[in-house]
Coordinates of C-alpha atoms in Angstrom, one line a residue:
X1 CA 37.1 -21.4 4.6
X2 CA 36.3 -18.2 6.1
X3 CA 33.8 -15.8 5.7
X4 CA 35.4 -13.6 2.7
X5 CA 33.4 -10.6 3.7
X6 CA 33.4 -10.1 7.4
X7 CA 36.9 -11.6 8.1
X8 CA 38.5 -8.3 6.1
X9 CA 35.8 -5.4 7.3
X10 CA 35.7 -7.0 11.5
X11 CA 39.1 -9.2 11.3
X12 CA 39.7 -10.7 15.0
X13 CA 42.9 -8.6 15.4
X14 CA 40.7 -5.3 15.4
X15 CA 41.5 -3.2 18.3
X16 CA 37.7 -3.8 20.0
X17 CA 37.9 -0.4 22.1
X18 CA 38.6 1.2 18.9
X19 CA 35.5 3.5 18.2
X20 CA 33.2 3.0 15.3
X21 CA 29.5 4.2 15.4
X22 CA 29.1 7.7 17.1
X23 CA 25.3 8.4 17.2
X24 CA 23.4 11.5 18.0
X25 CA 21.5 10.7 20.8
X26 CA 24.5 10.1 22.9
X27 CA 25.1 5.8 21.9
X28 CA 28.5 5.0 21.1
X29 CA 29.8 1.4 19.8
X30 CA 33.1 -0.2 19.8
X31 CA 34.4 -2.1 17.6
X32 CA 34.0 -4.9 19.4
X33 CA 31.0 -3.9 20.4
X34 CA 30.0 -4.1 16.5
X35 CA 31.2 -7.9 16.6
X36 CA 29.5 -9.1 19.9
X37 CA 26.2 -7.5 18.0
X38 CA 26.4 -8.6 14.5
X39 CA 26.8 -11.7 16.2
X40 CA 24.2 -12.0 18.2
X41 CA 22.0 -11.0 15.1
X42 CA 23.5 -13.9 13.5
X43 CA 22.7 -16.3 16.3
X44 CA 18.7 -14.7 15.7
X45 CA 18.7 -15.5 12.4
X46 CA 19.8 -19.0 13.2
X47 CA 17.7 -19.6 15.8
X48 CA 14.5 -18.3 13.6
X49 CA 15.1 -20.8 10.7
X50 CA 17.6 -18.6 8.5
X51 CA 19.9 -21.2 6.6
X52 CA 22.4 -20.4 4.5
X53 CA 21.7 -18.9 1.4
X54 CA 18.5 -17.9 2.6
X55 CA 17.1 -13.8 1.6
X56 CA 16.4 -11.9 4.5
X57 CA 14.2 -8.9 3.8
X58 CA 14.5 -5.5 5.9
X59 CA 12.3 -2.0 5.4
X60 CA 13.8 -0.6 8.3
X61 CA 14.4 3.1 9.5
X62 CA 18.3 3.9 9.5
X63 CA 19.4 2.4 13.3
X64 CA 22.5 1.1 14.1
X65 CA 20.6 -2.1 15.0
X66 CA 19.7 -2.2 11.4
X67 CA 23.7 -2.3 10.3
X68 CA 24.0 -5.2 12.9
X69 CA 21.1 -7.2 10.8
X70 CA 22.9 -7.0 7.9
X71 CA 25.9 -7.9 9.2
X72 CA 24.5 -10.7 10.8
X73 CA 23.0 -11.6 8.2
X74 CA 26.1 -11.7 6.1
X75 CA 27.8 -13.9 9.2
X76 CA 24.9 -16.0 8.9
X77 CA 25.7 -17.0 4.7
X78 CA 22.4 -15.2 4.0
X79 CA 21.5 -13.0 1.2
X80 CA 20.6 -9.2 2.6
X81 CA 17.9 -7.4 0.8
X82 CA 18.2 -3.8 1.7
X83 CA 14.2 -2.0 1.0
X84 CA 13.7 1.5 0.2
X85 CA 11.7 2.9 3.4
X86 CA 9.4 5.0 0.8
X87 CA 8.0 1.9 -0.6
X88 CA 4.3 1.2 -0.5
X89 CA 3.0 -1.9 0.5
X90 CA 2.5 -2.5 -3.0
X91 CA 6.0 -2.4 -4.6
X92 CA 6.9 -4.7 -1.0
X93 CA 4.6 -7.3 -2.2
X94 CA 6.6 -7.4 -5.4
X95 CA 10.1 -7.6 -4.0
X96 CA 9.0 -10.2 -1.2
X97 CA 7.4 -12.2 -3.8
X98 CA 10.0 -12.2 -5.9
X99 CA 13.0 -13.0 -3.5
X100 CA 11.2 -15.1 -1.6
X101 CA 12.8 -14.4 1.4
X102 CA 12.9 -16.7 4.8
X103 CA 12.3 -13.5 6.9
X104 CA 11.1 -10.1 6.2
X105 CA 12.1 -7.4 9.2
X106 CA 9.9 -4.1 9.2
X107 CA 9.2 -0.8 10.6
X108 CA 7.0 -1.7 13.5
X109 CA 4.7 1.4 12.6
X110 CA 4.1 -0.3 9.2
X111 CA 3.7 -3.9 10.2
X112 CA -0.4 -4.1 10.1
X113 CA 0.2 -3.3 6.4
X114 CA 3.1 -5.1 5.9
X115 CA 2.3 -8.1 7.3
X116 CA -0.6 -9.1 5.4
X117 CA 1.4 -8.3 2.2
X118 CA 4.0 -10.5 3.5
X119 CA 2.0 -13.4 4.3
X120 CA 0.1 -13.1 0.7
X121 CA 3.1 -13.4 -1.0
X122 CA 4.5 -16.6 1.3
X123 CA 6.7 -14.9 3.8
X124 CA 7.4 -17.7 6.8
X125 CA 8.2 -15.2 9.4
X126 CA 7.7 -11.5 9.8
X127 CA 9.6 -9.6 12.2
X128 CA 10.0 -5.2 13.6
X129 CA 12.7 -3.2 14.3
X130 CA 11.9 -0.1 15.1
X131 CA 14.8 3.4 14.9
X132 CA 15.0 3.0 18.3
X133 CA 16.3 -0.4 18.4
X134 CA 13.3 -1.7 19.6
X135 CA 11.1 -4.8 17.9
X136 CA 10.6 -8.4 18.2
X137 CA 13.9 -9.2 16.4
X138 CA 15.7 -7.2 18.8
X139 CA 13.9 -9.3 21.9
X140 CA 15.1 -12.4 19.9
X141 CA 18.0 -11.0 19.7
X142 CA 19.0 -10.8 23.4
X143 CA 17.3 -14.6 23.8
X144 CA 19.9 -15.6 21.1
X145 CA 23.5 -17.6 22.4
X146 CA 26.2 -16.2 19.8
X147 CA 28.4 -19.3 19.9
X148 CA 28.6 -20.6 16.1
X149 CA 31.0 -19.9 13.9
X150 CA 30.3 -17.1 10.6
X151 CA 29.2 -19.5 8.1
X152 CA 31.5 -20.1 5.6
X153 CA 31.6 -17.7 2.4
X154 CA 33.6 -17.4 -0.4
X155 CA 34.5 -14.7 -2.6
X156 CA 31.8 -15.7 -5.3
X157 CA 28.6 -16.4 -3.0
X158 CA 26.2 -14.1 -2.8
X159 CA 26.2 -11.6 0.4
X160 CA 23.0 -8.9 -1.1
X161 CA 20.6 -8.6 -3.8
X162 CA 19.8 -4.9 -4.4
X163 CA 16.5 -4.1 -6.5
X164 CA 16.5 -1.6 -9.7
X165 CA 14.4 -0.9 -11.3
X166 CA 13.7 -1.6 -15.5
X167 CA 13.0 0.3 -18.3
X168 CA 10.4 -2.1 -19.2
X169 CA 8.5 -4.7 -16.6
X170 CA 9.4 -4.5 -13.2
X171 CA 12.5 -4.0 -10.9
X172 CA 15.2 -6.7 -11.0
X173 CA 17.7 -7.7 -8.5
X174 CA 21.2 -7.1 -8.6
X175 CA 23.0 -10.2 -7.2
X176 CA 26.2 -8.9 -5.3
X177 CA 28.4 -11.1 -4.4
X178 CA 30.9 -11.0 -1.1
X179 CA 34.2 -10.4 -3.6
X180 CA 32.2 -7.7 -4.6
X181 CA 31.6 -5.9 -2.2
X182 CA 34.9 -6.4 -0.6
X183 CA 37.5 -5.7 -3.7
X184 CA 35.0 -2.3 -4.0
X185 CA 36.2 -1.6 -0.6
X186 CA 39.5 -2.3 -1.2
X187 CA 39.6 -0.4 -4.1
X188 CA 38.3 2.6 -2.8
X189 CA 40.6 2.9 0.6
X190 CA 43.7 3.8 -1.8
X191 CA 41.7 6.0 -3.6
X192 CA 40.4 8.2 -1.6
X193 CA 43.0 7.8 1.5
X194 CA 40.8 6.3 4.0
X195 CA 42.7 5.5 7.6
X196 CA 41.5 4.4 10.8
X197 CA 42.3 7.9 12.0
X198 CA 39.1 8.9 9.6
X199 CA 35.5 9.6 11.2
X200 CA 32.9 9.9 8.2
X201 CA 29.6 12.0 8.7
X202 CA 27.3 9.0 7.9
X203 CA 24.1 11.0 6.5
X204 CA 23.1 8.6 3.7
X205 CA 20.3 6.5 3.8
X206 CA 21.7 2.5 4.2
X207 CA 19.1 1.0 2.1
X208 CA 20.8 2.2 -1.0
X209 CA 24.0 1.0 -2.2
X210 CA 25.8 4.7 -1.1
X211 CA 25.0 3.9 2.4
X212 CA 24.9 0.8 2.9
X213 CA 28.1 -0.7 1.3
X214 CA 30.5 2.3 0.0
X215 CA 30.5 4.3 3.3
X216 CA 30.0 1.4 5.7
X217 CA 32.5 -1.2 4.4
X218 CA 35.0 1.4 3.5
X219 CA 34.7 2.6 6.9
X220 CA 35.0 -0.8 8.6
X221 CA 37.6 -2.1 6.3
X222 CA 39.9 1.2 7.3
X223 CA 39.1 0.8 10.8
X224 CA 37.7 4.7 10.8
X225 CA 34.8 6.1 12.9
X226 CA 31.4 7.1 11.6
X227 CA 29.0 9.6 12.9
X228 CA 25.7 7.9 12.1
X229 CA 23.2 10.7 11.8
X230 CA 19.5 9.3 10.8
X231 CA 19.0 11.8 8.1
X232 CA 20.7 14.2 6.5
X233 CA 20.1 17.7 8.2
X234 CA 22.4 20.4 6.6
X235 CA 22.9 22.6 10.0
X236 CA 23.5 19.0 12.1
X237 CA 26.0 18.3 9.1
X238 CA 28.2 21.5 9.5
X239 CA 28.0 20.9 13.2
X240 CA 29.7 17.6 13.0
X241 CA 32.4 18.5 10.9
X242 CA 34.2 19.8 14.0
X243 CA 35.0 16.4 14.8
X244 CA 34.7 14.6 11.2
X245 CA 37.5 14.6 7.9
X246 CA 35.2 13.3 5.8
X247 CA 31.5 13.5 4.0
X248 CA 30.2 11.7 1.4
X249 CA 26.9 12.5 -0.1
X250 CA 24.7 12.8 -3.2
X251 CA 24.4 16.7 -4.9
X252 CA 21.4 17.6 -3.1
X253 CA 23.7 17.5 0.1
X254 CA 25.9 20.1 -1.1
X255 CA 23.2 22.7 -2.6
X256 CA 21.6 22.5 0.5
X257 CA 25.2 23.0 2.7
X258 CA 25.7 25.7 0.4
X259 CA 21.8 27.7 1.2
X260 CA 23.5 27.7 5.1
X261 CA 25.3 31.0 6.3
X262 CA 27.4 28.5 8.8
X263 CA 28.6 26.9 5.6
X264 CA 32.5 28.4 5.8
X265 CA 36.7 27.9 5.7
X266 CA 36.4 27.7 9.4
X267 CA 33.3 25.1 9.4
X268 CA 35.5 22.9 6.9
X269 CA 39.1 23.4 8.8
X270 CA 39.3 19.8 9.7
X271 CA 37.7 17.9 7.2
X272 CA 40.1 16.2 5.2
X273 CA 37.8 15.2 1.8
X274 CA 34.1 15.9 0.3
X275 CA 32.5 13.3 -1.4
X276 CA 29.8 13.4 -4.2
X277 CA 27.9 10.5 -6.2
X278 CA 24.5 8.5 -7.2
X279 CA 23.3 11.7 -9.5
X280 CA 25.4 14.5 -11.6
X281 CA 27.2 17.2 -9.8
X282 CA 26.2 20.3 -11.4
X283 CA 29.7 22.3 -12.3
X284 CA 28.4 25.9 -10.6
X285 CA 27.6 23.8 -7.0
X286 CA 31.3 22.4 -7.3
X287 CA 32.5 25.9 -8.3
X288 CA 30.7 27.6 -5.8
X289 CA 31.5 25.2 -2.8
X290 CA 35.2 25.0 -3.0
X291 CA 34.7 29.1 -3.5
X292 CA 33.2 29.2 0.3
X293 CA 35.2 26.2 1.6
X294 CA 38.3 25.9 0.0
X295 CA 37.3 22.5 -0.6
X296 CA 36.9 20.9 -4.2
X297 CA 34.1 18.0 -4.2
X298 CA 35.4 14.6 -5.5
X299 CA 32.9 13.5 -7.5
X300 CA 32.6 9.8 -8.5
X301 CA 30.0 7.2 -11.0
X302 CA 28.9 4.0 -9.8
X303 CA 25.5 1.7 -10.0
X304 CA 23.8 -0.6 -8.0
X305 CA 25.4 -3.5 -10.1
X306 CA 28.5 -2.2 -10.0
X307 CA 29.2 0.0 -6.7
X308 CA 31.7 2.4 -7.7
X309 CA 33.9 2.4 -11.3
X310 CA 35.5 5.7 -10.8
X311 CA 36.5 8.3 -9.5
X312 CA 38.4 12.1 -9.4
X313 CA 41.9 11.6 -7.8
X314 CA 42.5 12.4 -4.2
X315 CA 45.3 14.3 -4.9
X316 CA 45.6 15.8 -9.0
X317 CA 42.5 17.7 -10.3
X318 CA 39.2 17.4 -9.5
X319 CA 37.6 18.3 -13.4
X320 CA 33.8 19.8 -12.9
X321 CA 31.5 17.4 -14.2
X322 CA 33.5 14.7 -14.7
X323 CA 33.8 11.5 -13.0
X324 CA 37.8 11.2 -12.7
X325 CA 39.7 7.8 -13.7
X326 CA 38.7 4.3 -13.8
X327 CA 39.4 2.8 -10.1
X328 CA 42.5 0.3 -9.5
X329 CA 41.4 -3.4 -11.3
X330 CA 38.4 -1.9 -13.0
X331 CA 38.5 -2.0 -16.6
X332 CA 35.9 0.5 -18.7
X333 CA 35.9 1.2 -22.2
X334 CA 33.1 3.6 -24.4
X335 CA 31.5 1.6 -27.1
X336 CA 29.2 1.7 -30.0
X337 CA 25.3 1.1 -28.8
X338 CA 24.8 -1.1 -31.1
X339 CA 27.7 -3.0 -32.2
X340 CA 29.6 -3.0 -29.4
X341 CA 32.6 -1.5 -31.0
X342 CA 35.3 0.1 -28.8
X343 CA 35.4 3.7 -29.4
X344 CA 38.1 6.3 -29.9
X345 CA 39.3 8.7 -27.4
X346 CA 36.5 11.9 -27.2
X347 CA 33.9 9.8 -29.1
X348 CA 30.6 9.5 -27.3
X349 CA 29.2 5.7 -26.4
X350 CA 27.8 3.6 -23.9
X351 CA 29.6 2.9 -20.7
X352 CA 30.8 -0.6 -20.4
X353 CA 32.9 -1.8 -17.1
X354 CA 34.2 -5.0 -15.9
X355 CA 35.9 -5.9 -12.8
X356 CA 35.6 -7.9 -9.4
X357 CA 33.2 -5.1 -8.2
X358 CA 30.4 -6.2 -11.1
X359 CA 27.6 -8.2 -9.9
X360 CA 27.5 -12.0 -11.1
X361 CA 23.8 -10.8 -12.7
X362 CA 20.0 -10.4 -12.2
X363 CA 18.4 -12.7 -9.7
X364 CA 16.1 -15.4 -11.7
X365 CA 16.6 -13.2 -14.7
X366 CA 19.3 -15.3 -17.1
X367 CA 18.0 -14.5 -20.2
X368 CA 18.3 -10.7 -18.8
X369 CA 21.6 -11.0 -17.4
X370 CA 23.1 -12.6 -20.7
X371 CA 21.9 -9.7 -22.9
X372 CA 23.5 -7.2 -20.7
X373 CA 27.3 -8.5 -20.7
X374 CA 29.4 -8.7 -23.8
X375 CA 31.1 -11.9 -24.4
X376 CA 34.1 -10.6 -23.0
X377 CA 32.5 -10.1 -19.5
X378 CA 32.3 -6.2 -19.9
X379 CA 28.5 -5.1 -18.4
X380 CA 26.6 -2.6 -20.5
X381 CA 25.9 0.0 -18.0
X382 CA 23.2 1.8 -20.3
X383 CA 25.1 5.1 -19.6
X384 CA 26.2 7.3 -22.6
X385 CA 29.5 9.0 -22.0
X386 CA 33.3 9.5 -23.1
X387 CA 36.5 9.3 -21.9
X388 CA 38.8 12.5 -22.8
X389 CA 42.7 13.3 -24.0
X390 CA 43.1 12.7 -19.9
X391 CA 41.4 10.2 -19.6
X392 CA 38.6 11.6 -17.5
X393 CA 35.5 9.9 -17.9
X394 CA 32.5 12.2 -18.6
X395 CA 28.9 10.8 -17.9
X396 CA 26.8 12.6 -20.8
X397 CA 23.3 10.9 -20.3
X398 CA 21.5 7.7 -20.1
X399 CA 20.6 5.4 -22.9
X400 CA 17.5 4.3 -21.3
X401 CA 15.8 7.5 -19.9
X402 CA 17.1 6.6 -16.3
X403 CA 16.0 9.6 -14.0
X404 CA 18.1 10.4 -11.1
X405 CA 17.1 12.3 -8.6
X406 CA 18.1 13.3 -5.3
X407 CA 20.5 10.5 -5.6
X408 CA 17.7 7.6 -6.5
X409 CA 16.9 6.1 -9.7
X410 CA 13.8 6.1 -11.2
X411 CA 12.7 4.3 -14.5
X412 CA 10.3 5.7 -16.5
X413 CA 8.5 2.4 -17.5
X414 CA 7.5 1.9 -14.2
X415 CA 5.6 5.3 -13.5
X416 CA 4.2 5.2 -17.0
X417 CA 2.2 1.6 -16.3
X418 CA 0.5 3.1 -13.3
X419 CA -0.7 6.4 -15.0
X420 CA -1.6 4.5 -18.1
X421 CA -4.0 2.4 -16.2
X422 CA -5.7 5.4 -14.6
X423 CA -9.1 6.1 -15.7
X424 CA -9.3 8.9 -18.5
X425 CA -5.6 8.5 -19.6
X426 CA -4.8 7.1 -23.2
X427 CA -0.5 7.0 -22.5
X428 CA 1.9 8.7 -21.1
X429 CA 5.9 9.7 -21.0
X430 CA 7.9 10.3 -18.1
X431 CA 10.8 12.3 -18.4
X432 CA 13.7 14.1 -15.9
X433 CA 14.3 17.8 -16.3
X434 CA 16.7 19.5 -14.6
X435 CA 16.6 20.3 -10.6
X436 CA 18.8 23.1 -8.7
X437 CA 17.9 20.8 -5.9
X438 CA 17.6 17.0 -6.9
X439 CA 19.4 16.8 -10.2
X440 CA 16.7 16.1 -12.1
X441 CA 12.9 16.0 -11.2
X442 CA 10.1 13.8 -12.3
X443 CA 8.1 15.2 -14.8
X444 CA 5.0 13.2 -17.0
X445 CA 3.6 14.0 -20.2
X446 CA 0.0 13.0 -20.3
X447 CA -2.4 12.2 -23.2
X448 CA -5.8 12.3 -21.7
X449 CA -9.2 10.2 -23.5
X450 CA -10.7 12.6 -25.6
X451 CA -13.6 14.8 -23.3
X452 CA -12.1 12.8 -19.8
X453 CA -12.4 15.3 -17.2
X454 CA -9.2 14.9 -15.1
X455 CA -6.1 17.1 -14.4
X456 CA -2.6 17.2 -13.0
X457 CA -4.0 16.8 -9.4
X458 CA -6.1 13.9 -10.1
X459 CA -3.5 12.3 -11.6
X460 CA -1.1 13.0 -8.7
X461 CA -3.6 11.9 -6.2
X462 CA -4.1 8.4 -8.2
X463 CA -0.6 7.6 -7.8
X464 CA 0.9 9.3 -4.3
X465 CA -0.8 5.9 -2.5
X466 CA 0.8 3.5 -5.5
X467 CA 4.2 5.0 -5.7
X468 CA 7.4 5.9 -3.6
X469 CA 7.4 9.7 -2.6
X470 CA 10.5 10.3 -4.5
X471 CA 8.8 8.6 -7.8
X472 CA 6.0 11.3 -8.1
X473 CA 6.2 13.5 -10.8
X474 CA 7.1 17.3 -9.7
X475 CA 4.5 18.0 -12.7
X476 CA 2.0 16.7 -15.0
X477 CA 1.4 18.4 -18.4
X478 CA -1.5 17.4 -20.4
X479 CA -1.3 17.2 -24.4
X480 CA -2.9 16.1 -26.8
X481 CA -0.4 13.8 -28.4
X482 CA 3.3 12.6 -28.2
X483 CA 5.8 13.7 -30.2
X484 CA 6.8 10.4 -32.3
X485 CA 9.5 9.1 -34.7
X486 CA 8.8 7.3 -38.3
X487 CA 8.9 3.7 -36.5
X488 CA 6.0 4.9 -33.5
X489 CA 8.2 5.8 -31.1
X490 CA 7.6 8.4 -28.7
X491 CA 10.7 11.4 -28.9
X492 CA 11.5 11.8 -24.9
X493 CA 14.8 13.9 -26.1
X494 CA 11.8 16.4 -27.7
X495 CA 9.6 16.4 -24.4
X496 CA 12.8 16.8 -22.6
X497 CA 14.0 20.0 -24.5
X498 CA 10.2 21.7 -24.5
X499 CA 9.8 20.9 -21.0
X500 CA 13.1 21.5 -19.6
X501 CA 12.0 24.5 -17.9
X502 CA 8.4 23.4 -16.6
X503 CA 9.1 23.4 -13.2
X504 CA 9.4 27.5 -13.2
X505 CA 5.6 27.5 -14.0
X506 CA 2.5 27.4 -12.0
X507 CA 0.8 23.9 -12.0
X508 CA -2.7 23.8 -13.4
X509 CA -5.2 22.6 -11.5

């Protein structure tokens, strides 16, 4: 048995001089530059107590050291737990204590507050890697022999476990499995015509499911080129596209290509394909860019349990605001919430999907996992949407009050706990209005103790040390109750439509 992920993305018969990572500061890598160094991360792992089926943990800046750990990992049969960098040491003590992983890798900048939070939450080893490639991993790294074998994987073992969050309790992890991950891949290099004579503009973050598995396996599976930029920097973006054919990004990308004068037919002349996901497209940014490019974004839906379901075709039209077609072996059908009825054509329901690219479940979570897959094996995404005469899919909201913005998903639940338990706050609601920027913004609805002295910067300042950056609400509006149905519960589609435009106002301090 071979290792079902890494013998189709880095096969042995890969030309090794072939070019693949193209970084900024001037470092180029080979393919087989890419093996001799995922392998050597392997040998690391090995030699620090990793075993097979083992989680390895990593908050790490984007690096390309930091792709070679999770290849490595992958070589080495463990499980790769990708971290958002804008967690607190708080949400980390969550994720490592729940995972339980062998090793947790982080920032070196972060590790006197990491490593504590690690070793409280029973962590055997802690180890840094810096954006610079520098660390203690690294330095085992280069003490490591890579002479064993990739451990042998199939198609149904686990290669990652990506966390999202809930509605109600905590984050959960999304098992993905090395057929999943792979058959994604391979679904996706049809669709959207990737070659090795591609070279992607790699400006996604590789924590995140976007970055980390769509545009890196798709890229090594092809055999293309990515330039790996550490951030996304609109000027540095239109820059590369001189010597790029391809960008994929989230919607904030494009508004903010389209705010730069560079932004033009000529910048564009040799890309090949634009690529748009993780949060809705708005239809005036897709009108507007192919106005000043020529170039009509391909938008496309996925999830972190799923990677991608579909997608607008590479050559056919690209509709505004829709998500295109069902991708090759992926089966996805509009149902009835609540009995789970299949739909007619145009009638709105939630998304369900089912394919080889759907995770095998939550991570200790069965109860969970059974009550969000039909008997038939088709996953309840939670998204509300229809599919038209076409048979376009359209994404029309969320069942569960899922926020995206800027590409990330944020659960309500979760940001209502911590402002509940602030002092002077009786409950709260946390809603998404719309962004020209992001999508949708964070906004929460506050019902303060009756006399409590405490505003929207108080409450701000409570939670900016408890929460991701991108989790703050943009605003805080203080009422005096929340709008509520006959059975108790709170109305968010009522906030949402009196609220809508809050973020045009002055906060109140």
């Amino acid at each position: 048995m071979t290792n079902h992920l890494i013998s189709r993305i880095l096969p042995a018969d890969r030309d090794p001089d072939r070019p693949c990572i193209i970084c900024q500061n001037g470092r180029r890598y080979s393919y087989g530059e890419v093996v001799r160094w995922s392998r050597r991360y392997a040998a690391a792992l090995r030699a620090a107590g990793v075993t097979v089926g083992d989680r390895v943990a990593a908050q790490v800046e984007k690096s390309p050291e930091a792709l070679f750990l999770y290849l490595g990992s992958v070589r080495a049969g463990a499980i790769f737990l990708p971290l958002n960098t804008a967690y607190t040491p708080s949400e980390i003590g969550y994720f490592l204590g729940d995972a339980e992983p062998a090793m947790f890798v982080a920032d070196p900048a972060k590790l006197e507050l990491l490593r504590p939070v690690a070793a409280q939450n029973g962590v055997g080893r802690t180890e840094t890697l810096g954006a610079d490639g520098s660390g203690s991993l690294p330095d085992l790294v280069a003490a490591a022999q890579a002479d064993a074998p990739d451990a042998a994987r199939s198609a149904d073992d686990l290669a990652a476990i990506l966390y999202t969050s809930g509605t109600t309790g905590r984050s959960k992890g999304a098992m993905l499995s090395h057929g999943n991950l792979l058959s994604n891949a391979e679904a996706l290099l049809p669709t959207w015509g990737f070659t090795g004579e591609d070279v992607l503009i790699h400006a996604l973050p590789i924590f995140h499911t976007h970055g980390l598995f769509v545009a890196t396996n798709l890229v090594l599976l092809s055999g293309a080129s990515m330039i790996f930029q550490p951030k996304f920097d609109a000027a540095g973006v239109i820059e590369a596209m001189a010597g790029a054919t391809v960008l994929m990004g989230v919607p904030t990308f494009y508004t903010r290509l389209l705010d730069q004068p560079g932004l033009d037919r000529a910048a564009t002349e040799r890309m090949r394909l634009f690529i748009s996901g993780s949060a809705p497209l708005l239809a005036e940014t897709h009108r507007a860019f192919a106005e000043r490019t020529g170039h009509a974004i391909l938008e496309r839906y996925g999830m972190t349990e799923t990677n991608m379901n579909t997608s607008n075709p590479l050559v056919g039209a690209r509709v505004p605001g829709s998500v295109g077609f069902p991708l090759p072996g992926v089966d996805l059908r509009i149902c009835d919430q609540d009995t789970g009825k299949e739909l007619p054509t145009g009638e709105i329901g939630v998304i369900e999907v089912r394919g080889p690219n759907v995770f095998s479940g939550y991570w200790r979570m069965p109860e969970k996992t059974r009550s969000e897959f039909r008997p038939d094996g088709f996953f309840i995404t939670g998204d509300l949407g229809r599919i038209d005469e076409h048979g376009y899919v359209w994404i029309l909201g969320r069942g569960k009050d899922l926020v995206i913005t800027g590409g990330y998903n944020v659960y309500p639940k979760e940001i209502e706990l911590e402002i509940d338990a602030i002092p002077g706050v009786v409950e709260s609601a946390v809603i998404g209005v719309p962004h020209p920027d992001f999508g949708e913004a964070v906004v929460a609805v506050v019902v303060p103790e009756r006399g409590a002295d405490i505003s929207e910067g108080d409450i701000a300042e409570a939670l900016r040390p408890r929460l991701a950056n991108y989790k703050l609400p943009k605003r805080v509006v203080m009422v005096d109750e929340l709008p509520r149905n006959t059975m108790a519960k709170v109305q968010k589609n009522i906030l949402r439509d009196s609220y809508r435009d809050i973020l045009a106002e002055a906060p109140t301090r």
